[in-house]
Coordinates of C-alpha atoms and ligand atoms in Angstrom, one line a residue:
X1 CA 76.9 119.9 82.9
X2 CA 80.3 118.1 82.5
X3 CA 82.6 115.8 84.4
X4 CA 86.3 116.5 85.0
X5 CA 88.9 113.9 84.6
X6 CA 92.2 114.9 86.3
X7 CA 95.4 113.3 85.0
X8 CA 98.2 112.8 87.6
X9 CA 100.4 109.7 87.4
X10 CA 98.2 108.0 84.8
X11 CA 99.1 109.6 81.5
X12 CA 97.2 107.3 79.2
X13 CA 93.8 107.0 77.5
X14 CA 93.7 103.2 77.5
X15 CA 92.9 100.8 80.4
X16 CA 92.4 103.8 82.8
X17 CA 90.0 103.2 85.7
X18 CA 89.0 106.7 86.6
X19 CA 88.7 107.8 83.0
X20 CA 86.5 104.9 82.3
X21 CA 84.3 105.9 85.2
X22 CA 84.2 109.5 84.1
X23 CA 83.1 108.6 80.6
X24 CA 80.5 106.1 81.9
X25 CA 78.9 108.8 84.0
X26 CA 77.3 110.2 80.9
X27 CA 78.2 113.9 81.0
X28 CA 80.7 115.3 78.5
X29 CA 84.2 114.8 80.0
X30 CA 86.9 117.5 80.2
X31 CA 90.4 116.1 80.7
X32 CA 92.6 118.3 82.9
X33 CA 96.3 118.3 83.8
X34 CA 97.9 120.7 86.3
X35 CA 101.6 121.5 86.3
X36 CA 101.7 121.6 90.1
X37 CA 103.9 124.5 91.3
X38 CA 104.3 122.8 94.7
X39 CA 106.3 120.1 92.9
X40 CA 107.9 122.2 90.1
X41 CA 109.5 124.7 92.5
X42 CA 112.0 122.2 93.8
X43 CA 113.1 120.9 90.4
X44 CA 116.2 122.1 88.5
X45 CA 115.5 123.8 85.1
X46 CA 117.2 120.8 83.4
X47 CA 114.9 118.1 84.8
X48 CA 114.4 115.4 82.2
X49 CA 111.2 114.3 83.7
X50 CA 109.5 117.4 82.6
X51 CA 110.3 116.6 79.0
X52 CA 108.9 113.1 79.4
X53 CA 105.7 114.4 81.0
X54 CA 105.3 117.2 78.4
X55 CA 105.7 114.9 75.4
X56 CA 103.4 112.3 76.9
X57 CA 100.8 115.1 77.4
X58 CA 101.2 116.2 73.9
X59 CA 100.3 112.8 72.6
X60 CA 97.2 112.7 74.8
X61 CA 96.2 116.2 73.7
X62 CA 96.4 115.3 70.0
X63 CA 94.3 112.1 70.6
X64 CA 91.7 114.1 72.5
X65 CA 91.6 116.7 69.8
X66 CA 91.2 114.0 67.2
X67 CA 88.1 112.9 69.1
X68 CA 86.6 116.3 69.3
X69 CA 87.9 117.4 72.8
X70 CA 91.1 118.9 74.1
X71 CA 93.4 118.8 77.2
X72 CA 92.9 121.6 79.7
X73 CA 96.3 122.5 81.2
X74 CA 97.0 124.9 84.0
X75 CA 100.0 125.8 86.1
X76 CA 99.6 126.4 89.8
X77 CA 98.2 124.9 93.0
X78 CA 95.7 122.1 92.4
X79 CA 93.9 123.0 95.6
X80 CA 92.9 126.2 94.1
X81 CA 92.5 125.2 90.4
X82 CA 90.4 122.0 90.7
X83 CA 87.6 123.5 92.8
X84 CA 87.5 126.6 90.6
X85 CA 87.4 124.5 87.4
X86 CA 84.6 122.3 88.9
X87 CA 82.5 125.5 89.2
X88 CA 83.6 127.1 85.9
X89 CA 82.8 123.9 83.9
X90 CA 79.7 123.0 85.9
X91 CA 81.1 119.6 87.0
X92 CA 79.6 117.8 90.0
X93 CA 82.3 115.1 90.0
X94 CA 86.0 115.2 89.5
X95 CA 87.4 111.8 88.7
X96 CA 91.0 110.9 89.4
X97 CA 93.1 107.8 90.1
X98 CA 94.4 107.2 93.6
X99 CA 98.0 108.3 94.5
X100 CA 99.4 106.9 97.7
X101 CA 102.3 109.3 98.3
X102 CA 102.1 111.4 101.5
X103 CA 101.9 114.7 99.6
X104 CA 99.3 113.5 97.2
X105 CA 97.1 112.1 100.0
X106 CA 97.2 115.4 101.8
X107 CA 96.5 117.3 98.6
X108 CA 93.6 115.1 97.6
X109 CA 92.0 115.2 101.1
X110 CA 92.1 119.0 101.0
X111 CA 90.5 119.1 97.5
X112 CA 87.9 116.5 98.5
X113 CA 86.9 118.7 101.5
X114 CA 86.7 121.9 99.4
X115 CA 84.6 120.1 96.7
X116 CA 82.4 118.6 99.3
X117 CA 81.7 122.1 100.7
X118 CA 80.7 123.1 97.2
X119 CA 78.3 120.1 97.0
X120 CA 80.7 118.3 94.6
X121 CA 82.8 115.2 94.8
X122 CA 86.4 114.0 94.2
X123 CA 85.9 110.4 93.1
X124 CA 89.1 108.3 93.2
X125 CA 89.7 104.9 91.7
X126 CA 92.4 102.3 92.2
X127 CA 94.5 102.2 89.1
X128 CA 98.3 102.1 89.6
X129 CA 98.4 98.9 91.6
X130 CA 96.6 95.6 91.6
X131 CA 96.1 95.6 95.4
X132 CA 96.0 98.8 97.4
X133 CA 95.9 100.0 101.0
X134 CA 94.3 97.3 103.2
X135 CA 93.4 94.9 100.5
X136 CA 96.2 92.5 101.4
X137 CA 96.9 92.0 105.1
X138 CA 98.4 89.3 107.2
X139 CA 96.3 86.6 108.9
X140 CA 96.4 88.8 112.0
X141 CA 95.0 91.8 110.1
X142 CA 98.4 93.7 110.0
X143 CA 100.3 95.2 107.1
X144 CA 102.9 92.9 105.6
X145 CA 106.5 93.9 106.4
X146 CA 108.2 90.9 104.9
X147 CA 108.2 90.4 101.1
X148 CA 107.9 86.6 100.7
X149 CA 104.6 86.2 102.6
X150 CA 103.3 89.3 100.9
X151 CA 104.2 88.0 97.5
X152 CA 102.6 84.6 98.3
X153 CA 99.4 86.3 99.5
X154 CA 99.4 88.6 96.4
X155 CA 99.7 85.6 94.0
X156 CA 97.0 83.6 95.9
X157 CA 94.5 86.5 95.8
X158 CA 95.1 87.4 92.1
X159 CA 92.1 86.5 89.9
X160 CA 91.5 87.4 86.2
X161 CA 89.2 90.2 87.5
X162 CA 92.1 92.0 89.2
X163 CA 94.2 92.3 86.0
X164 CA 91.2 92.8 83.7
X165 CA 91.6 96.0 81.7
X166 CA 89.4 99.0 82.7
X167 CA 88.4 99.5 79.1
X168 CA 87.9 103.1 78.1
X169 CA 85.0 103.5 75.6
X170 CA 85.6 105.4 72.3
X171 CA 86.2 109.0 73.1
X172 CA 84.4 110.6 70.1
X173 CA 81.1 112.1 71.2
X174 CA 81.9 111.8 74.9
X175 CA 84.2 114.7 75.4
X176 CA 83.4 118.3 76.3
X177 CA 83.7 120.6 73.3
X178 CA 87.0 122.5 73.4
X179 CA 85.6 126.0 74.0
X180 CA 87.9 128.1 76.2
X181 CA 90.6 125.5 76.8
X182 CA 93.8 127.3 77.7
X183 CA 96.8 126.5 75.5
X184 CA 99.3 124.0 76.9
X185 CA 102.4 125.9 78.2
X186 CA 105.7 125.0 76.7
X187 CA 108.7 123.9 78.8
X188 CA 110.4 127.3 78.7
X189 CA 107.2 129.0 79.9
X190 CA 107.2 126.5 82.8
X191 CA 110.8 127.6 83.7
X192 CA 112.5 124.5 82.3
X193 CA 114.9 126.3 80.1
X194 CA 117.6 123.6 79.7
X195 CA 115.8 120.3 79.8
X196 CA 118.3 117.5 79.2
X197 CA 117.4 115.1 76.4
X198 CA 115.4 112.1 77.5
X199 CA 116.6 108.9 75.7
X200 CA 113.3 107.1 76.4
X201 CA 110.5 107.5 74.0
X202 CA 107.7 109.0 76.1
X203 CA 103.9 108.5 76.0
X204 CA 101.7 105.6 75.5
X205 CA 103.3 104.9 72.2
X206 CA 106.8 104.7 73.8
X207 CA 105.5 102.3 76.5
X208 CA 103.8 100.1 73.8
X209 CA 107.0 99.9 71.8
X210 CA 109.1 98.9 74.8
X211 CA 106.5 96.4 76.0
X212 CA 106.2 94.7 72.6
X213 CA 110.0 94.4 72.4
X214 CA 110.3 93.0 75.9
X215 CA 107.3 90.6 75.7
X216 CA 108.1 89.3 72.2
X217 CA 111.8 88.8 72.6
X218 CA 113.2 89.0 76.1
X219 CA 110.7 88.1 78.9
X220 CA 111.4 84.4 78.7
X221 CA 115.1 85.0 79.5
X222 CA 114.5 87.7 82.1
X223 CA 115.5 85.5 85.1
X224 CA 118.9 84.7 83.5
X225 CA 119.7 88.1 82.1
X226 CA 118.3 90.7 84.5
X227 CA 121.4 91.0 86.7
X228 CA 123.8 91.9 83.9
X229 CA 123.9 95.7 83.2
X230 CA 125.7 95.3 79.8
X231 CA 122.9 93.0 78.5
X232 CA 119.5 94.2 77.4
X233 CA 117.8 91.9 79.8
X234 CA 115.2 94.0 81.7
X235 CA 112.1 95.8 80.4
X236 CA 113.1 99.5 81.0
X237 CA 109.4 100.2 81.7
X238 CA 109.9 101.8 85.1
X239 CA 109.4 105.4 83.9
X240 CA 106.3 104.4 82.0
X241 CA 104.9 102.7 85.2
X242 CA 105.8 105.8 87.2
X243 CA 103.9 108.2 85.0
X244 CA 101.2 105.7 84.1
X245 CA 101.8 105.7 80.3
X246 CA 101.4 101.9 80.7
X247 CA 98.8 100.1 82.8
X248 CA 100.0 97.7 85.6
X249 CA 97.0 95.4 84.7
X250 CA 98.3 95.1 81.2
X251 CA 101.8 94.1 82.4
X252 CA 100.4 91.6 84.9
X253 CA 98.3 90.1 82.1
X254 CA 101.4 89.7 79.9
X255 CA 103.4 88.1 82.7
X256 CA 100.6 85.7 83.6
X257 CA 99.8 84.8 80.1
X258 CA 103.4 84.1 79.1
X259 CA 103.8 81.4 81.8
X260 CA 107.6 81.2 81.4
X261 CA 110.1 81.1 84.2
X262 CA 111.3 84.5 83.1
X263 CA 107.8 86.0 83.2
X264 CA 107.2 84.6 86.7
X265 CA 110.4 86.2 87.9
X266 CA 109.4 89.5 86.3
X267 CA 106.0 89.4 87.9
X268 CA 107.8 89.1 91.2
X269 CA 109.5 92.4 90.5
X270 CA 106.1 94.0 89.8
X271 CA 105.0 92.7 93.2
X272 CA 108.1 94.3 94.9
X273 CA 106.7 97.6 93.5
X274 CA 103.4 96.9 95.2
X275 CA 105.0 95.7 98.4
X276 CA 106.8 99.1 98.7
X277 CA 103.6 101.0 97.8
X278 CA 101.6 99.4 100.5
X279 CA 104.5 99.9 102.9
X280 CA 104.5 103.6 102.2
X281 CA 100.7 103.7 102.7
X282 CA 100.8 102.0 106.1
X283 CA 104.1 103.6 107.3
X284 CA 104.4 107.0 105.7
X285 CA 107.1 107.9 108.2
X286 CA 109.6 105.7 106.2
X287 CA 109.8 108.7 103.9
X288 CA 111.8 110.5 106.7
X289 CA 113.2 107.7 108.9
X290 CA 114.7 104.3 109.0
X291 CA 111.9 101.6 109.2
X292 CA 114.0 99.9 111.9
X293 CA 114.0 102.2 115.0
X294 CA 117.5 100.9 116.1
X295 CA 119.0 102.5 113.0
X296 CA 117.3 105.9 113.3
X297 CA 120.2 107.7 115.0
X298 CA 123.3 106.1 113.4
X299 CA 126.3 108.5 113.6
X300 CA 127.2 108.5 109.9
X301 CA 130.3 110.6 109.4
X302 CA 128.8 111.9 106.1
X303 CA 132.0 113.2 104.4
X304 CA 130.9 115.8 101.9
X305 CA 133.9 115.2 99.6
X306 CA 133.2 111.5 99.4
X307 CA 129.5 112.2 98.7
X308 CA 130.5 114.4 95.8
X309 CA 132.9 111.8 94.4
X310 CA 130.2 109.2 94.5
X311 CA 127.7 111.6 92.8
X312 CA 130.1 112.4 90.0
X313 CA 131.3 108.9 89.4
X314 CA 134.8 109.6 90.7
X315 CA 135.1 107.1 93.6
X316 CA 137.9 105.1 91.9
X317 CA 135.7 101.9 91.9
X318 CA 134.9 101.4 88.2
X319 CA 131.6 99.7 88.5
X320 CA 130.3 102.3 91.0
X321 CA 131.5 105.1 88.8
X322 CA 130.1 103.6 85.6
X323 CA 126.7 103.2 87.4
X324 CA 126.7 106.8 88.6
X325 CA 127.6 108.1 85.2
X326 CA 124.8 106.1 83.7
X327 CA 122.5 107.8 86.1
X328 CA 123.9 111.3 85.5
X329 CA 123.9 110.9 81.7
X330 CA 120.6 109.0 81.1
X331 CA 118.4 109.3 84.2
X332 CA 118.4 105.5 84.5
X333 CA 120.4 103.0 86.5
X334 CA 120.2 99.2 86.2
X335 CA 118.7 97.5 89.3
X336 CA 121.9 95.5 90.2
X337 CA 123.9 98.7 90.1
X338 CA 121.3 100.6 92.2
X339 CA 121.8 98.0 94.9
X340 CA 125.6 98.1 94.6
X341 CA 125.9 101.9 94.4
X342 CA 123.6 102.4 97.3
X343 CA 125.4 99.8 99.4
X344 CA 128.7 101.5 98.6
X345 CA 127.5 104.9 99.7
X346 CA 126.2 103.6 103.0
X347 CA 128.6 100.8 103.9
X348 CA 131.8 101.9 102.2
X349 CA 131.5 105.7 102.5
X350 CA 129.4 105.7 105.7
X351 CA 127.0 108.2 104.4
X352 CA 123.4 108.5 105.5
X353 CA 121.2 106.6 103.0
X354 CA 118.8 109.6 102.9
X355 CA 121.5 111.6 101.1
X356 CA 121.8 108.9 98.5
X357 CA 118.0 108.6 98.3
X358 CA 117.7 112.3 97.7
X359 CA 120.3 112.2 94.9
X360 CA 118.5 109.4 93.1
X361 CA 115.2 111.2 93.6
X362 CA 116.7 114.2 91.8
X363 CA 118.2 112.2 88.9
X364 CA 116.1 109.1 88.2
X365 CA 113.5 109.5 85.4
X366 CA 111.6 106.7 87.1
X367 CA 111.9 108.2 90.6
X368 CA 109.1 106.8 92.7
X369 CA 109.0 107.6 96.4
X370 CA 107.9 104.2 97.5
X371 CA 110.4 102.1 95.4
X372 CA 113.3 104.5 95.9
X373 CA 112.9 104.6 99.6
X374 CA 112.3 100.9 99.7
X375 CA 115.4 100.2 97.6
X376 CA 117.6 102.5 99.7
X377 CA 116.4 101.1 103.0
X378 CA 116.9 97.6 101.7
X379 CA 120.5 98.4 100.7
X380 CA 121.2 100.4 103.9
X381 CA 119.9 97.5 106.1
X382 CA 117.5 100.0 107.8
X383 CA 114.3 98.7 106.0
X384 CA 111.7 96.2 107.1
X385 CA 112.8 93.3 105.0
X386 CA 116.3 94.5 104.3
X387 CA 119.7 93.1 103.5
X388 CA 121.3 92.2 107.0
X389 CA 123.8 94.9 108.0
X390 CA 126.7 92.5 108.0
X391 CA 126.1 91.4 104.4
X392 CA 128.1 94.0 102.5
X393 CA 128.6 94.0 98.8
X394 CA 132.2 93.9 97.7
X395 CA 132.2 96.4 94.8
X396 CA 135.1 94.6 93.0
X397 CA 133.6 91.1 93.3
X398 CA 130.2 92.5 92.1
X399 CA 131.9 94.0 89.1
X400 CA 133.7 90.7 88.3
X401 CA 130.5 88.7 88.6
X402 CA 128.0 91.0 86.9
X403 CA 130.1 92.7 84.3
X404 CA 132.8 90.1 83.8
X405 CA 134.3 91.5 80.5
X406 CA 133.9 95.1 81.7
X407 CA 131.5 95.9 78.8
X408 CA 129.3 98.1 80.9
X409 CA 132.2 99.8 82.6
X410 CA 133.8 100.6 79.2
X411 CA 130.6 102.1 77.9
X412 CA 130.5 104.7 80.7
X413 CA 134.2 105.1 81.6
X414 CA 135.9 105.5 78.2
X415 CA 139.1 106.4 80.0
X416 CA 139.3 102.7 81.1
X417 CA 138.5 101.2 77.7
X418 CA 142.1 100.1 77.1
X419 CA 142.4 98.2 80.4
X420 CA 142.3 94.4 80.1
X421 CA 139.3 92.4 81.5
X422 CA 141.0 91.8 84.9
X423 CA 142.4 95.3 85.5
X424 CA 139.2 97.1 84.6
X425 CA 137.5 96.0 87.8
X426 CA 140.2 97.3 90.1
X427 CA 142.9 99.3 88.2
X428 CA 144.9 99.9 91.4
X429 CA 145.6 96.2 91.7
X430 CA 146.7 95.7 88.1
X431 CA 150.3 94.5 87.6
X432 CA 150.4 96.3 84.4
X433 CA 148.4 99.2 83.0
X434 CA 148.3 100.3 79.3
X435 CA 151.2 102.5 78.2
X436 CA 150.5 106.1 78.8
X437 CA 147.7 105.4 81.3
X438 CA 148.4 107.0 84.7
X439 CA 146.2 106.0 87.6
X440 CA 145.4 109.1 89.7
X441 CA 145.6 111.3 86.6
X442 CA 143.5 109.6 84.0
X443 CA 141.2 107.9 86.5
X444 CA 141.0 108.3 90.3
X445 CA 142.7 106.1 92.8
X446 CA 140.1 104.6 95.1
X447 CA 138.9 107.2 97.7
X448 CA 138.5 104.4 100.3
X449 CA 139.8 100.9 101.0
X450 CA 136.8 98.5 100.9
X451 CA 138.3 96.2 103.5
X452 CA 138.9 99.0 106.0
X453 CA 135.5 100.6 105.4
X454 CA 133.7 97.3 105.8
X455 CA 135.0 97.0 109.3
X456 CA 134.0 100.5 110.1
X457 CA 130.5 99.8 108.8
X458 CA 130.2 96.7 110.9
X459 CA 131.3 98.7 113.9
X460 CA 128.8 101.5 113.2
X461 CA 125.8 99.2 112.7
X462 CA 126.9 96.6 115.2
X463 CA 126.8 99.2 118.1
X464 CA 123.0 99.4 117.8
Ligands
FAD1 P1 112.4 95.4 85.3 O1 113.5 94.6 85.9 O2 112.0 95.2 83.9 O3 111.2 95.3 86.3 C1 109.8 95.6 85.9 C2 109.2 96.6 86.9 O4 109.1 96.1 88.2 C3 110.0 97.9 87.0 O5 109.8 98.8 86.0 C4 109.6 98.4 88.4 O6 108.3 99.1 88.3 C5 109.3 97.1 89.2 N1 110.5 96.8 89.9 C6 111.6 96.0 89.6 N2 112.4 95.9 90.6 C7 111.9 96.5 91.6 C8 112.3 96.7 93.0 N3 113.5 96.2 93.4 N4 111.5 97.5 93.8 C9 110.4 98.0 93.3 N5 109.9 97.8 92.1 C10 110.7 97.1 91.2 N6 112.3 101.7 91.0 C11 111.5 102.7 90.5 O7 110.6 102.5 89.8 N7 111.8 104.0 91.0 C12 112.8 104.3 91.8 O8 112.9 105.4 92.2 C13 113.6 103.2 92.3 N8 114.7 103.5 93.1 C14 115.5 102.4 93.5 C15 116.5 102.7 94.4 C16 117.4 101.7 94.8 C17 118.5 102.0 95.7 C18 117.1 100.4 94.4 C19 118.0 99.2 94.9 C20 116.1 100.1 93.5 C21 115.2 101.1 93.1 N9 114.2 100.9 92.2 C22 113.4 101.9 91.8 C23 113.8 99.5 91.8 C24 114.5 99.0 90.5 O9 115.8 99.2 90.5 C25 113.9 99.6 89.2 O10 112.5 99.5 89.3 C26 114.3 98.9 87.9 O11 115.7 99.0 87.9 C27 113.7 99.6 86.7 O12 114.2 99.0 85.5 P2 113.2 98.1 84.6 O13 111.9 98.9 84.4 O14 113.9 97.7 83.5 O15 112.9 96.9 85.6

């Protein structure tokens, strides 16, 4: 007999709830990962996330091998593979951590039903959040749809138990011997022939390095620095949280232990993540529609050429373009810029937020359905606790405020490097541009006039 442990968005061997449970059950444990073809089929062959996942798995595989086991990797449909493996490896129980996305819920329900018909079980544990599903509800027993009361309830409910590590015992002697384990496919075999480089160090070791850097040096100043994209003020841990190479419990422990104003502010951001996760759980329809029904049928003009200019970082608004080029080049975008770039797409270009959401989903290394959808619906004013529709970011004022010396813009728009600190935010307003620099040739003139588009957006949303 053996037990199966199935890795999904929890690519770590430490503080892992379902792995802990699998090892505690007493049978030798076989760790499994499936490259899910239902997911892979829609990804471009350059997708950076595959590189991150693959290298994170390699680290896990080596650690499992060092402990006398191995990682069993297959490519295909989990609904077919997991029940077959349970029979093949004589496992009565398959352990996995809960995943709250609509696709994952459907997949897991299907697998649980097949396993149950075989007299076996899919046992799922809460791992990627502190509070899941119905654990936090309003006094009236309803899901929270406003962040501040959710956050207060979250903080009030938190005890040391909730953030306590789910310690994984030493692996040696507890793993299934590696007989018959299929070799891990490489990226080219998986069809990912041109994976773009991932600047983020993957795996548990990558997460540990970032966390140490953030918690030793920067967390105390997080509240002052987090809004400035040119400053190394944030943690950059989002991709690790997305793939579970770091544990949320460990992050909450750090934030609570630190006790500084910066740490309290950072903890709130972790709570935003959980707010959006519970929202997606209770209202899975937000993945398709605006949360607010009155904004479901807005007649966005959706100009394709404007969408493409935005995607390529050629809108003529330097902060927006620098943000989009950061996304295209690195797979990351700073939170302040996500808010401003999303607002610009919806309120200045009058393009449906779902098209922007889809583009971010394709490009972001840390893409997470709940947070991405939540962030987009917040910026588009269609979400439950969103920015009111009449509050519209001015892309030039945001640039002057959050990148005053244009350091971030210069990093991603080298063609503007010679402009002075005033002109760089709005080159078309500059009295004088550097010799030889021609606006419209070296950098685009703005594709829209913010003041005009603002009125159009107010009219579009105000009609509802
Ligand atoms: P830090 O500032 O160090 O914050 C720590 C962690 O808290 C983050 O790693 C993240 O897990 C969480 N967090 C921080 N801010 C938010 C937030 N506003 N909402 C939810 N969680 C948050 N985050 C994603 O993880 N995946 C996405 O696909 C995503 N898409 C977004 C789209 C838009 C339009 C907007 C406005 C925000 C989006 N965010 C998303 C939230 C946020 O921008 C990123 O989590 C953050 O920029 C990641 O950088 P960091 O790890 O350095 O964050």
